[in-house]
Tab-separated table of C-alpha atoms in Angstrom:
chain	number	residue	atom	x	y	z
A	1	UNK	CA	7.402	-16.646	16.258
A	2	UNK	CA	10.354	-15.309	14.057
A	3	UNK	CA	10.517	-11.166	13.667
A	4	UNK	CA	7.738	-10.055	12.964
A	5	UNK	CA	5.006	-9.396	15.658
A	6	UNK	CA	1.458	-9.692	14.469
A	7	UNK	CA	2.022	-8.884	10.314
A	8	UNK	CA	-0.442	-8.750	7.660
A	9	UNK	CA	-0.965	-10.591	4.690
A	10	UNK	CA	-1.630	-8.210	2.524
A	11	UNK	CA	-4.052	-4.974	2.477
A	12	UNK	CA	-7.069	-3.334	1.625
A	13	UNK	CA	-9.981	-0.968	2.445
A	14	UNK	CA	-9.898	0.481	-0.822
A	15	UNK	CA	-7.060	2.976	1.001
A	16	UNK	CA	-4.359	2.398	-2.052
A	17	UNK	CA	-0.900	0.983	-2.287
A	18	UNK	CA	0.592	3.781	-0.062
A	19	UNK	CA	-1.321	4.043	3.203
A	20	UNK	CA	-0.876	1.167	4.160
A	21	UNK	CA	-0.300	-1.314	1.450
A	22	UNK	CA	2.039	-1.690	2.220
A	23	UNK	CA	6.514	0.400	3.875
A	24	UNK	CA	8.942	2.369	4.650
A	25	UNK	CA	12.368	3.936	6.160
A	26	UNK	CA	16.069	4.629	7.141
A	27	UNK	CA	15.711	3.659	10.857
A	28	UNK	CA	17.003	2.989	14.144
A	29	UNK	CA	15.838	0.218	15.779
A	30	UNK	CA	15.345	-0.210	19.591
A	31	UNK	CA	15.234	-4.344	19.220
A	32	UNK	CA	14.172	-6.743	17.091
A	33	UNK	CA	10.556	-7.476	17.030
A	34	UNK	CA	9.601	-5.513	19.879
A	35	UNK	CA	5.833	-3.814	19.658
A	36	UNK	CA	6.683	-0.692	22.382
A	37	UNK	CA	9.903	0.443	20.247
A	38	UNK	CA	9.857	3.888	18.672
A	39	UNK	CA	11.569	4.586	15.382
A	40	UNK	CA	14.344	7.686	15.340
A	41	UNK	CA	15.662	9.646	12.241
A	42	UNK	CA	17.229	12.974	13.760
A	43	UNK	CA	14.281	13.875	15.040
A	44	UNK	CA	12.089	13.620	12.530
A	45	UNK	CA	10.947	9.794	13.134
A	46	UNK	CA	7.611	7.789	13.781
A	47	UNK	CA	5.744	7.837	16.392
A	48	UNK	CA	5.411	5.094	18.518
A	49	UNK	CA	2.263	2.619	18.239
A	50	UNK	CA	0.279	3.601	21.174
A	51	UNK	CA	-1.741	5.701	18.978
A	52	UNK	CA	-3.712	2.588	18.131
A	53	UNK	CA	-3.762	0.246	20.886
A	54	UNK	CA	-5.358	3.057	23.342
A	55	UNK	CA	-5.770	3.550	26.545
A	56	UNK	CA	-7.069	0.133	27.463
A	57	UNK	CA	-4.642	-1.907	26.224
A	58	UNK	CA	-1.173	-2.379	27.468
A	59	UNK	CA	1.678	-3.173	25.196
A	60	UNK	CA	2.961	-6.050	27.287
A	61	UNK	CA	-1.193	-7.233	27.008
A	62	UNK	CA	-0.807	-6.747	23.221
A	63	UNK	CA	2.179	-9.126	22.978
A	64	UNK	CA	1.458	-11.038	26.146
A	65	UNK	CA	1.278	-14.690	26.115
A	66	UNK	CA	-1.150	-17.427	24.549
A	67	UNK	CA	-4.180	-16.695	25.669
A	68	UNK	CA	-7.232	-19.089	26.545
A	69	UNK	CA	-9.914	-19.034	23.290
A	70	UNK	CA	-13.057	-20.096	23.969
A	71	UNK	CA	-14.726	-20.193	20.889
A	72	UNK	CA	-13.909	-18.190	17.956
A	73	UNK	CA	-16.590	-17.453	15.562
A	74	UNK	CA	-16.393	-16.073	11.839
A	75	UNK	CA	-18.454	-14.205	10.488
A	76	UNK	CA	-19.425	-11.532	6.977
A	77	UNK	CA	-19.027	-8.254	8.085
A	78	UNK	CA	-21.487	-5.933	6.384
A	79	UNK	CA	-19.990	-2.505	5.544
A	80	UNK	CA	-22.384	0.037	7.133
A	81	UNK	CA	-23.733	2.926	5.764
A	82	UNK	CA	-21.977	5.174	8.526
A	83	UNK	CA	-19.709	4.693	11.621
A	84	UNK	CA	-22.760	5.217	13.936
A	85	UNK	CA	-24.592	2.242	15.760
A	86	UNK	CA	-23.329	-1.187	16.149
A	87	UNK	CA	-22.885	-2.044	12.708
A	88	UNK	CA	-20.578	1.017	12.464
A	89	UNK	CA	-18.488	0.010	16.171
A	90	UNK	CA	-18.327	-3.356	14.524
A	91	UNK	CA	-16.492	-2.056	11.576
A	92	UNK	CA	-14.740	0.431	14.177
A	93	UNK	CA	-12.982	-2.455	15.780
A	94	UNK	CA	-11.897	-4.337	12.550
A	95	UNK	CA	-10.270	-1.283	11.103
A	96	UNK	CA	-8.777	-0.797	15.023
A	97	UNK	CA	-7.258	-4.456	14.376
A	98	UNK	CA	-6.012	-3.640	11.161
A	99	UNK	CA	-4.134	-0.535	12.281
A	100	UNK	CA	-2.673	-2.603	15.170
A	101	UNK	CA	-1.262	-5.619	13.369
A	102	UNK	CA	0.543	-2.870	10.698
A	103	UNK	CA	1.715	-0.689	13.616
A	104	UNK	CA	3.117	-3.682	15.511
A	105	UNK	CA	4.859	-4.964	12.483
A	106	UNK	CA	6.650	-1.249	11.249
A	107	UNK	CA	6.786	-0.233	15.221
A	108	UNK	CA	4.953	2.575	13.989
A	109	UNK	CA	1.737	4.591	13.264
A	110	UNK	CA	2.930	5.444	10.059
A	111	UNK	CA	0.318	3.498	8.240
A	112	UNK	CA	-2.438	3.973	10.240
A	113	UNK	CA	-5.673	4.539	8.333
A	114	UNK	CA	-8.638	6.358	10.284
A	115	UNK	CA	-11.829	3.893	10.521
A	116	UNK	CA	-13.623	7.064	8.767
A	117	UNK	CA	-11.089	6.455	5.536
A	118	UNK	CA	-11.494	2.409	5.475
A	119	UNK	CA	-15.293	2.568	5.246
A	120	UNK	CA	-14.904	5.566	2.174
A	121	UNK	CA	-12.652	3.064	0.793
A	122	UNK	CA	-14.598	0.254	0.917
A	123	UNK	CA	-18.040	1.327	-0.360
A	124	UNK	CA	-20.152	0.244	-3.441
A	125	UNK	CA	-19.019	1.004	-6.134
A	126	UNK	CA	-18.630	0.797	-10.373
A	127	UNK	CA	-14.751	-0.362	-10.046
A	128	UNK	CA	-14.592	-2.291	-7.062
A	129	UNK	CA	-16.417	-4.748	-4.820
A	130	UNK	CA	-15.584	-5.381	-1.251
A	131	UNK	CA	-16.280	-7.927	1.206
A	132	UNK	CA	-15.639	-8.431	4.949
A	133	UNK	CA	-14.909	-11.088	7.444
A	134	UNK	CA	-14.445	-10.765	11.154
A	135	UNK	CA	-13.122	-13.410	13.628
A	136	UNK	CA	-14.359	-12.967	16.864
A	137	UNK	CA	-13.666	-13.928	20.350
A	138	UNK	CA	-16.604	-13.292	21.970
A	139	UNK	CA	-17.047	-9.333	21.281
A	140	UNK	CA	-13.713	-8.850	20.631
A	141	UNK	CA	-12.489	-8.955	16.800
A	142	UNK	CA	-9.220	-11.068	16.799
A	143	UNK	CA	-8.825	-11.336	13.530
A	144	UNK	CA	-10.235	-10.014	10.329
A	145	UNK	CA	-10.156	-10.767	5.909
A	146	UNK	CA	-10.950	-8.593	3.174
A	147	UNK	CA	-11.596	-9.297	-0.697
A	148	UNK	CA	-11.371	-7.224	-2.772
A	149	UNK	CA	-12.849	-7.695	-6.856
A	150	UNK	CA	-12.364	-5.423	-9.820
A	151	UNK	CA	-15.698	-5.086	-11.321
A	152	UNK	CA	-13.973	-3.149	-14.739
A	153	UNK	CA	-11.555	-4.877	-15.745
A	154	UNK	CA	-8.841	-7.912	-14.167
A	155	UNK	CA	-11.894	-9.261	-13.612
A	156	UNK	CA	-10.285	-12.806	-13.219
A	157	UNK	CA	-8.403	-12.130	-10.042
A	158	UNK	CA	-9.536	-11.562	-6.415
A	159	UNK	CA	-7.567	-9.390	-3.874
A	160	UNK	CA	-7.346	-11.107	-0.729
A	161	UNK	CA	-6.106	-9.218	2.455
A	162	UNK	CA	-5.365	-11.566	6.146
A	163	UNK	CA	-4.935	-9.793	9.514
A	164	UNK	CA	-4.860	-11.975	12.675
A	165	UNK	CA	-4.096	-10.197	16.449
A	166	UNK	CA	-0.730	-11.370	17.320
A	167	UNK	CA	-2.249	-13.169	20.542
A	168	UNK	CA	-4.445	-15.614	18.252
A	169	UNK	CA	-2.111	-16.588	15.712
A	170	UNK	CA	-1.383	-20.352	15.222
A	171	UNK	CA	-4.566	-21.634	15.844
A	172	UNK	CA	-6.055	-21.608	12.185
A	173	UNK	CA	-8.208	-18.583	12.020
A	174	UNK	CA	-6.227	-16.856	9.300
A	175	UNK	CA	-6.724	-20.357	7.864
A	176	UNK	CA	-10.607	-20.183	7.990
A	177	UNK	CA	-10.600	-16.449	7.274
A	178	UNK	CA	-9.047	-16.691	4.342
A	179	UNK	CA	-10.891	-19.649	2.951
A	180	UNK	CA	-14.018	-18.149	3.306
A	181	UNK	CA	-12.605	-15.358	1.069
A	182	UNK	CA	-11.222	-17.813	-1.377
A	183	UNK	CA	-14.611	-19.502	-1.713
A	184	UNK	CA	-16.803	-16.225	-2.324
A	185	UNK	CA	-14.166	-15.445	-4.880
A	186	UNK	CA	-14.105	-18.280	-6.662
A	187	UNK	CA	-18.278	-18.303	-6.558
A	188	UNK	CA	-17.698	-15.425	-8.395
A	189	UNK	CA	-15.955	-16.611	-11.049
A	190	UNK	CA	-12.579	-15.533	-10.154
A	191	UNK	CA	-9.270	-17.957	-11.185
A	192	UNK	CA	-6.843	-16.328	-9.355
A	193	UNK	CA	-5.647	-14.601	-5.648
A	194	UNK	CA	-2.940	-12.136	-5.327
A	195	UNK	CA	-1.800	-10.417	-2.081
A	196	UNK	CA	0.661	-8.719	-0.446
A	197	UNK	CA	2.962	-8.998	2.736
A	198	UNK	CA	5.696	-6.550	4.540
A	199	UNK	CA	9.140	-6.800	5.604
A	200	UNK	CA	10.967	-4.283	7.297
A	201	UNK	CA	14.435	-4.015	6.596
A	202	UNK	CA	15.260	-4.931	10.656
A	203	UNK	CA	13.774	-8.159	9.699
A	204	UNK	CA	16.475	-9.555	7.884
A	205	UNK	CA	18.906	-10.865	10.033
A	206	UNK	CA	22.508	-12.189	8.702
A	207	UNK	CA	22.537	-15.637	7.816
A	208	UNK	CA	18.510	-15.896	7.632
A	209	UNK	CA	17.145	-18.029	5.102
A	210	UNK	CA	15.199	-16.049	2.189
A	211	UNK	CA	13.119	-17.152	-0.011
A	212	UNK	CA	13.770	-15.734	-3.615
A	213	UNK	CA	10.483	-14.061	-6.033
A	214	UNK	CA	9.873	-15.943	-9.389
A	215	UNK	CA	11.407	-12.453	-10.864
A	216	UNK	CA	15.115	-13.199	-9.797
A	217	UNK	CA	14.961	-9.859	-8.020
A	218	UNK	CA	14.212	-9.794	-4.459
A	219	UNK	CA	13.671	-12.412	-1.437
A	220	UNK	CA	11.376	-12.096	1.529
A	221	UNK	CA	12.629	-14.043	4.810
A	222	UNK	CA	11.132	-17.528	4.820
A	223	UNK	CA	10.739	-17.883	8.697
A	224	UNK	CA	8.255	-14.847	8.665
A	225	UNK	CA	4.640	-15.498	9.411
A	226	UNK	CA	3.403	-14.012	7.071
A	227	UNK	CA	5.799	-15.853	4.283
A	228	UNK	CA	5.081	-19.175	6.057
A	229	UNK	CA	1.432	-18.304	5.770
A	230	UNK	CA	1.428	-17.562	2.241
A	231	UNK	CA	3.620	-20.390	1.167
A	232	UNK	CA	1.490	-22.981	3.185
A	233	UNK	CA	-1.868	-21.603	1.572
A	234	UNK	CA	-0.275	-22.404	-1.818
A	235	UNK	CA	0.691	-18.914	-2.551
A	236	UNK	CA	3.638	-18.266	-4.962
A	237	UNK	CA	6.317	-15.012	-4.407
A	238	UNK	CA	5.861	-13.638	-7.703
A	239	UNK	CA	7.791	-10.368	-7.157
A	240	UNK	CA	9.154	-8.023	-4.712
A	241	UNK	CA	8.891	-4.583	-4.033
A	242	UNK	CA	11.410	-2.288	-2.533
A	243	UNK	CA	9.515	0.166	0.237
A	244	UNK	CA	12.212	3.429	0.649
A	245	UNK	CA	11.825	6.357	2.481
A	246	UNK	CA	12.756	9.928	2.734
A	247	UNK	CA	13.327	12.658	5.083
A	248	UNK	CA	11.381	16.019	4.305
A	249	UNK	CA	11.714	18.474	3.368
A	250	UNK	CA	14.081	17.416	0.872
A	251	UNK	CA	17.368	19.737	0.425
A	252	UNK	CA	15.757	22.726	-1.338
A	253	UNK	CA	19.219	23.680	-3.377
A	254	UNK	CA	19.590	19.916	-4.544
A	255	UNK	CA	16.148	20.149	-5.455
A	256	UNK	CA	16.925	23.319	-7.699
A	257	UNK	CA	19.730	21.769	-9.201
A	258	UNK	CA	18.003	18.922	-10.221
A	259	UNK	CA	14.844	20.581	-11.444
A	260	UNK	CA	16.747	23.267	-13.336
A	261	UNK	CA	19.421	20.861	-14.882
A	262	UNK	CA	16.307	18.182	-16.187
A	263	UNK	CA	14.517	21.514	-17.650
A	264	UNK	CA	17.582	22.770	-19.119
A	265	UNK	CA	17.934	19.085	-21.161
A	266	UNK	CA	14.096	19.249	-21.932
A	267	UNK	CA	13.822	22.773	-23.456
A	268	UNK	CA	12.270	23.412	-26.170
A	269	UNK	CA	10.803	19.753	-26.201
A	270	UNK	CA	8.683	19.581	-23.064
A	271	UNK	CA	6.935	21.042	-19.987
A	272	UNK	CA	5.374	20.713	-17.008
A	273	UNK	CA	1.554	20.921	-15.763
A	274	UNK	CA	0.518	20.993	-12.222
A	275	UNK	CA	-2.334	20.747	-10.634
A	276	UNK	CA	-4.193	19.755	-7.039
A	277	UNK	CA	-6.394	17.345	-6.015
A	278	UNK	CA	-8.334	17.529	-9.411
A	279	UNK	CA	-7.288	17.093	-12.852
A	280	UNK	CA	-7.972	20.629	-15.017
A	281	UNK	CA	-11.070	19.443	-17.905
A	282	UNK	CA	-8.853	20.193	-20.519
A	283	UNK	CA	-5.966	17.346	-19.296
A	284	UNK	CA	-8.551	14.734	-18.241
A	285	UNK	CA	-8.966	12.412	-21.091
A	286	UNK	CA	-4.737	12.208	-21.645
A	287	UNK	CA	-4.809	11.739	-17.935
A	288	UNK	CA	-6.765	9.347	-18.075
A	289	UNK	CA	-4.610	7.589	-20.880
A	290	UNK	CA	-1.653	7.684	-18.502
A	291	UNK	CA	-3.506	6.099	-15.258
A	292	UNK	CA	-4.418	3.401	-17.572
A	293	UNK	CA	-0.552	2.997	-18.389
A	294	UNK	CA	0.388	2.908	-15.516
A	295	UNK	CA	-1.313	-0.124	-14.642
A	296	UNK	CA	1.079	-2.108	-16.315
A	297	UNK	CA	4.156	-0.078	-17.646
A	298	UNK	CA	5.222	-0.606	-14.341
A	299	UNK	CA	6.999	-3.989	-13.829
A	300	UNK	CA	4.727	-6.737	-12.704
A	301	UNK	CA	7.133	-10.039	-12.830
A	302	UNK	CA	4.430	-13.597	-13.869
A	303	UNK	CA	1.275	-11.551	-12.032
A	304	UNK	CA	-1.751	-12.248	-14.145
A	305	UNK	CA	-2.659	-8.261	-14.589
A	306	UNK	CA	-4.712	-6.721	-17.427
A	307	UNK	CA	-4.284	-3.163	-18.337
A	308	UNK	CA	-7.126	-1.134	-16.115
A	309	UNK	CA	-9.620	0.737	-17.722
A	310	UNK	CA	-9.312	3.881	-17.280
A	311	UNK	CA	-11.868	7.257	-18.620
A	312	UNK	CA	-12.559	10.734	-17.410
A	313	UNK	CA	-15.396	9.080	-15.472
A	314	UNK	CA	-13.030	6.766	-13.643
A	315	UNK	CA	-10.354	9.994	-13.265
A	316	UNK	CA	-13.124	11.690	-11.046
A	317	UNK	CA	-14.206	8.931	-8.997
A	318	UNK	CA	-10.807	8.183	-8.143
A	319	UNK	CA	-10.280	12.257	-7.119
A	320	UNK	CA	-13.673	12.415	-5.275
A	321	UNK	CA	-12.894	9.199	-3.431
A	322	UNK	CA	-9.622	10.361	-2.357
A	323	UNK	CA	-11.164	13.669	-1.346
A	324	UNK	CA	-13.715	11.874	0.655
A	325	UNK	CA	-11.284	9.903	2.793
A	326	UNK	CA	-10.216	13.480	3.748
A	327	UNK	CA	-6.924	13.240	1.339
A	328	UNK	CA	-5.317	15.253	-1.275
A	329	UNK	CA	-2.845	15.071	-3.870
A	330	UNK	CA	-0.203	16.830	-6.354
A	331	UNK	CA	-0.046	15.838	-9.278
A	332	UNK	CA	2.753	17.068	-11.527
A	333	UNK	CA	2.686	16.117	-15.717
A	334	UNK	CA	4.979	16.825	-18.564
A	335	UNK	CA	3.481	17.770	-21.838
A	336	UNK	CA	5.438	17.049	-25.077
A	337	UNK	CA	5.451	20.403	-26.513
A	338	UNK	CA	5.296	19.722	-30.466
A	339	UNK	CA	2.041	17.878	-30.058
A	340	UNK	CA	0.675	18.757	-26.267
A	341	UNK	CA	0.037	15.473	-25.820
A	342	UNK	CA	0.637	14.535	-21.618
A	343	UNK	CA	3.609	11.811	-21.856
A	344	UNK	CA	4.455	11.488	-17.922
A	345	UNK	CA	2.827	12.194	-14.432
A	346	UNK	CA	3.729	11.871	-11.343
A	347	UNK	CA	1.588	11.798	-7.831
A	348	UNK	CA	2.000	12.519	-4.128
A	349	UNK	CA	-0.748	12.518	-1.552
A	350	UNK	CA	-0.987	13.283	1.822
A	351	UNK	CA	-4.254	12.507	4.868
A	352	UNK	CA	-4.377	15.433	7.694
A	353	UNK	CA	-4.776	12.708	10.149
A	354	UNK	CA	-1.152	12.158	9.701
A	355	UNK	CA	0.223	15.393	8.525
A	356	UNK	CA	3.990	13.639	8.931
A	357	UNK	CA	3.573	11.638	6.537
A	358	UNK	CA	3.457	11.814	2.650
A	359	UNK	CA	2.925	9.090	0.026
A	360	UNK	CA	4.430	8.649	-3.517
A	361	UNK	CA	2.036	7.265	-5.783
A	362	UNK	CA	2.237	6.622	-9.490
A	363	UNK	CA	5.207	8.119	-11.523
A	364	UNK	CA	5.356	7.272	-15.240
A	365	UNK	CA	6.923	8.595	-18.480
A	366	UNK	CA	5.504	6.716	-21.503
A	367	UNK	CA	8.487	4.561	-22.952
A	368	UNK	CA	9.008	6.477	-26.437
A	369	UNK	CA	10.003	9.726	-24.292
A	370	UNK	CA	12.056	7.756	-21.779
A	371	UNK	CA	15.917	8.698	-21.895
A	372	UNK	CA	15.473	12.690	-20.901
A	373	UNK	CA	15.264	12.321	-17.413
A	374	UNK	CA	11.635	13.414	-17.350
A	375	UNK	CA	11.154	10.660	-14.360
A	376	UNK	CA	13.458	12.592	-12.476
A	377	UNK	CA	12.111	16.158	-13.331
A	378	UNK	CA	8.529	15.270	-12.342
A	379	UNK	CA	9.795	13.815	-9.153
A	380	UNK	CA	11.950	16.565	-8.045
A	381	UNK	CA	9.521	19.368	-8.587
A	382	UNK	CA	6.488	17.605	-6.978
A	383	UNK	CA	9.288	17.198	-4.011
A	384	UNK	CA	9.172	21.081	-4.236
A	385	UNK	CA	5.643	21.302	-3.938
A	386	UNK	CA	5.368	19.385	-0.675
A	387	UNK	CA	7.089	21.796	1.280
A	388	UNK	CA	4.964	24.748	-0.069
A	389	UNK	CA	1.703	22.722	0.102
A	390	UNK	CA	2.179	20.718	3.181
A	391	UNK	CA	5.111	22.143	5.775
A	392	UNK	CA	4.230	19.308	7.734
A	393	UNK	CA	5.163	16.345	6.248
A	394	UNK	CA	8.706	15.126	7.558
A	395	UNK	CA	8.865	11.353	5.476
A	396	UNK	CA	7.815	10.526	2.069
A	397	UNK	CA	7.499	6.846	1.086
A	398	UNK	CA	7.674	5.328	-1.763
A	399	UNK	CA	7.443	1.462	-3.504
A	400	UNK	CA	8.638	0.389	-6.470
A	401	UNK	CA	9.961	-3.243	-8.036
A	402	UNK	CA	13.280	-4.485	-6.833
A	403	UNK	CA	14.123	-5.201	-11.168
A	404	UNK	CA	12.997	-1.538	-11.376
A	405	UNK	CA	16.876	-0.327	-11.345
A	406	UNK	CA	16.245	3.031	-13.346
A	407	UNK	CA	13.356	4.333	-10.948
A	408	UNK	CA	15.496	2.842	-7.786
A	409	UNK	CA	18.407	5.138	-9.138
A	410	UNK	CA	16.425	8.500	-9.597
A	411	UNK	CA	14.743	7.588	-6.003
A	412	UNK	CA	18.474	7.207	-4.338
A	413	UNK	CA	19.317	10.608	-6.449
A	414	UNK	CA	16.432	12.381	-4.692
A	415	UNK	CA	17.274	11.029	-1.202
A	416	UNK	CA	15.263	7.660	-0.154
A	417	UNK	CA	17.030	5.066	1.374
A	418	UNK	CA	15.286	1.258	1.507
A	419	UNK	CA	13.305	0.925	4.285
A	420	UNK	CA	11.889	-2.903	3.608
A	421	UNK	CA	10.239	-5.195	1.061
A	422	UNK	CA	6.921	-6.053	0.168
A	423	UNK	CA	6.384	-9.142	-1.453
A	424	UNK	CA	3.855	-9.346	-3.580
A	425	UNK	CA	2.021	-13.311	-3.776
A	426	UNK	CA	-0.224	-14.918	-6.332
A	427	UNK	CA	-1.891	-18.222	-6.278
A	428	UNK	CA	-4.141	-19.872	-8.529
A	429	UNK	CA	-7.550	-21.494	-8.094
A	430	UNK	CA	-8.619	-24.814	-8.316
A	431	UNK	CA	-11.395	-24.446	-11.464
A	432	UNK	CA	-15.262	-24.753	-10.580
A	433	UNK	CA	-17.013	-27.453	-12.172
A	434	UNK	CA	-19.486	-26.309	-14.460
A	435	UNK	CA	-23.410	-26.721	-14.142
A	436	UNK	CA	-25.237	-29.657	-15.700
């Protein structure tokens, strides 16, 4: 195997584009696809991945050599109603095994996603609908898929999510996993897949054949697993995604300078809101006008992607879910003053159970106010509020399209540095006959 040890195709549990979905840093690198390597950044680096592969695991065992199968069996996993029992220890262990294939892959536990947080994310609900597979090796789970439809809107499109332990690749069972997502997708009417796969930046080596997105902007290496996976399951690389990361805090007098210069060019014109965790009543229904934005203002290359539909309703559910995976977020705005109508937002959030760590979320400024560097304002002052609301965080990530040049440049202005790619991959389904 090439690089990466033990990657993901894609992501899920309902946990967002930022903790997991997905990467990352500036880094040092203590060798090339090595599992027990620690990342370093003056101090202020990841932690190393024993956080997840515990105390009964070695990480020589983790990456050891083939071992013997005996029979592996696949299987739905029902999503419990709570952690408790075996249901819940089932669950346990396939959130375990998603944690360890993303921390052997980044060399870090930057990503990691408490079992607590994947079943929040992946209850019943009005948007979404999520199933479960596990692979299993006797008792142990060696590999694991998760499917993910929009029940709102998109509804033509499943979100399909592959994780195999590094000791059991090769042998099919992401093969069979993911075909028994593909078929309860397409049972459910759904025409097309998309997913998503991660490349750190150690990854690609000099002279390493890459395979370019259908966008022109962007390549992911072609000997990865995860890109051999994807292109032999009739996936296409649609796009690619630049992952960058920060150190924070960020440089408190470039912060001023930036926030004071972008409100100096804005006065008179526009201001900013800010809020926590919830959305104030009287800014939830334009909120909810920019979430829905969002969805596709951003560019998405050839992916088949409707505009989501977004309300006050869906605003709160999004807030309470978020809450209930024990996260929170700032939000920061910008109001156009001659109307008051919200033109631009930007988010941040941040889990306790890695108080390092922060995520950037959505940042948009609706294209007729574009040109004032509003993008840049938001960004900056939400930077503020991170080291006011949480002293602990020491690395902000971020992701946004590699054709997104504007947004790259305000992110390079504010301090991130690339860190990897995520490529994002889209294939379509073969169409169900119809009845009779």
């Amino acid at each position: 195997m090439t690089g990466q040890v033990g990657c993901a195709f894609g992501r899920g549990d309902g946990v967002g584009r930022a903790v997991v979905l997905a990467g990352r840093r500036r880094w040092s690198r203590c060798g090339a696809g090595r599992a027990d390597c620690a990342y370093t950044d003056s101090g202020v680096g990841p932690t190393p991945c024993r956080k997840v592969i515990g105390k009964t695991q070695s990480l020589v065992q983790v990456r050891g050599a083939d071992m013997p199968i005996t029979s592996i069996t696949i299987a739905p996993l029902p999503i419990p109603e709570s952690l408790a029992g075996q249901a819940g220890a089932d669950f346990t262990a396939s959130a375990e095994l998603a944690n360890l294939v993303s921390c052997l892959l980044w060399g870090n536990n930057d990503f990691w996603v408490s079992p607590a947080a994947r079943l929040e994310g992946s209850r019943a609900n009005d948007y979404t609908a999520t199933y479960l597979w596990a692979a299993r090796d006797g008792d142990r789970h060696v590999g694991r898929a998760l499917l993910e439809l929009s029940l709102q809107d998109n509804e033509q499109n499943g979100y399909v999510f592959v994780a195999v332990h590094p000791q059991y690749r090769r042998r099919g069972i992401g093969r069979r996993l993911l075909a028994e997502a593909e078929a309860l997708a397409g049972s459910r009417g759904r025409t097309t897949l998309q997913s998503w796969s991660e490349h750190p930046v150690g990854f690609k080596m000099e002279g390493q054949a890459m395979l370019q997105a259908e966008t022109g902007y962007g390549s992911a290496p072609a000997a990865s697993p995860a890109v051999r996976f994807a292109t032999s399951s009739g996936f296409q690389l649609e796009q690619v995604d630049r992952c960058s990361r920060m150190p924070i805090p960020a440089d408190a007098g470039r912060l001023i300078g930036q926030v004071e210069s972008a409100a100096a060019r804005a006065a008179g014109s526009y201001r900013l809101v800010e809020w926590a965790d919830s959305c104030p009543p009287e800014y939830l229904d334009q909120y909810a006008v920019l979430r829905q934005r969002m969805s596709t203002d951003a560019p998405l290359g050839e992916l088949d992607y409707e505009e989501e539909v977004w309300d006050a309703v869906r605003v709160r559910h999004k807030e309470e879910n978020l809450k209930r995976m024990n996260g929170r977020s700032l939000v920061v705005a910008v109001q156009h003053a001659p109307t008051g109508d919200l033109v631009g937002h930007t988010v941040l959030e941040w889990f306790p159970e890695q108080p390092e760590v922060v995520y950037q979320e959505d940042t948009l400024v609706l294209r007729a106010h574009r040109g004032h560097r509003l993008g840049l304002w938001l960004k900056a002052r939400n930077l503020q509020r991170v080291a006011e609301s949480w002293p602990q965080g020491r690395r902000l990530y971020t992701w946004n399209a590699a054709e997104n040049s504007h947004m790259l440049d305000i992110n390079l202005a504010l301090g991130f540095a690339p860190a990897g790619d995520e490529a994002a991959w889209q294939k379509k389904l073969p169409a169900r006959p119809e009845a009779g």
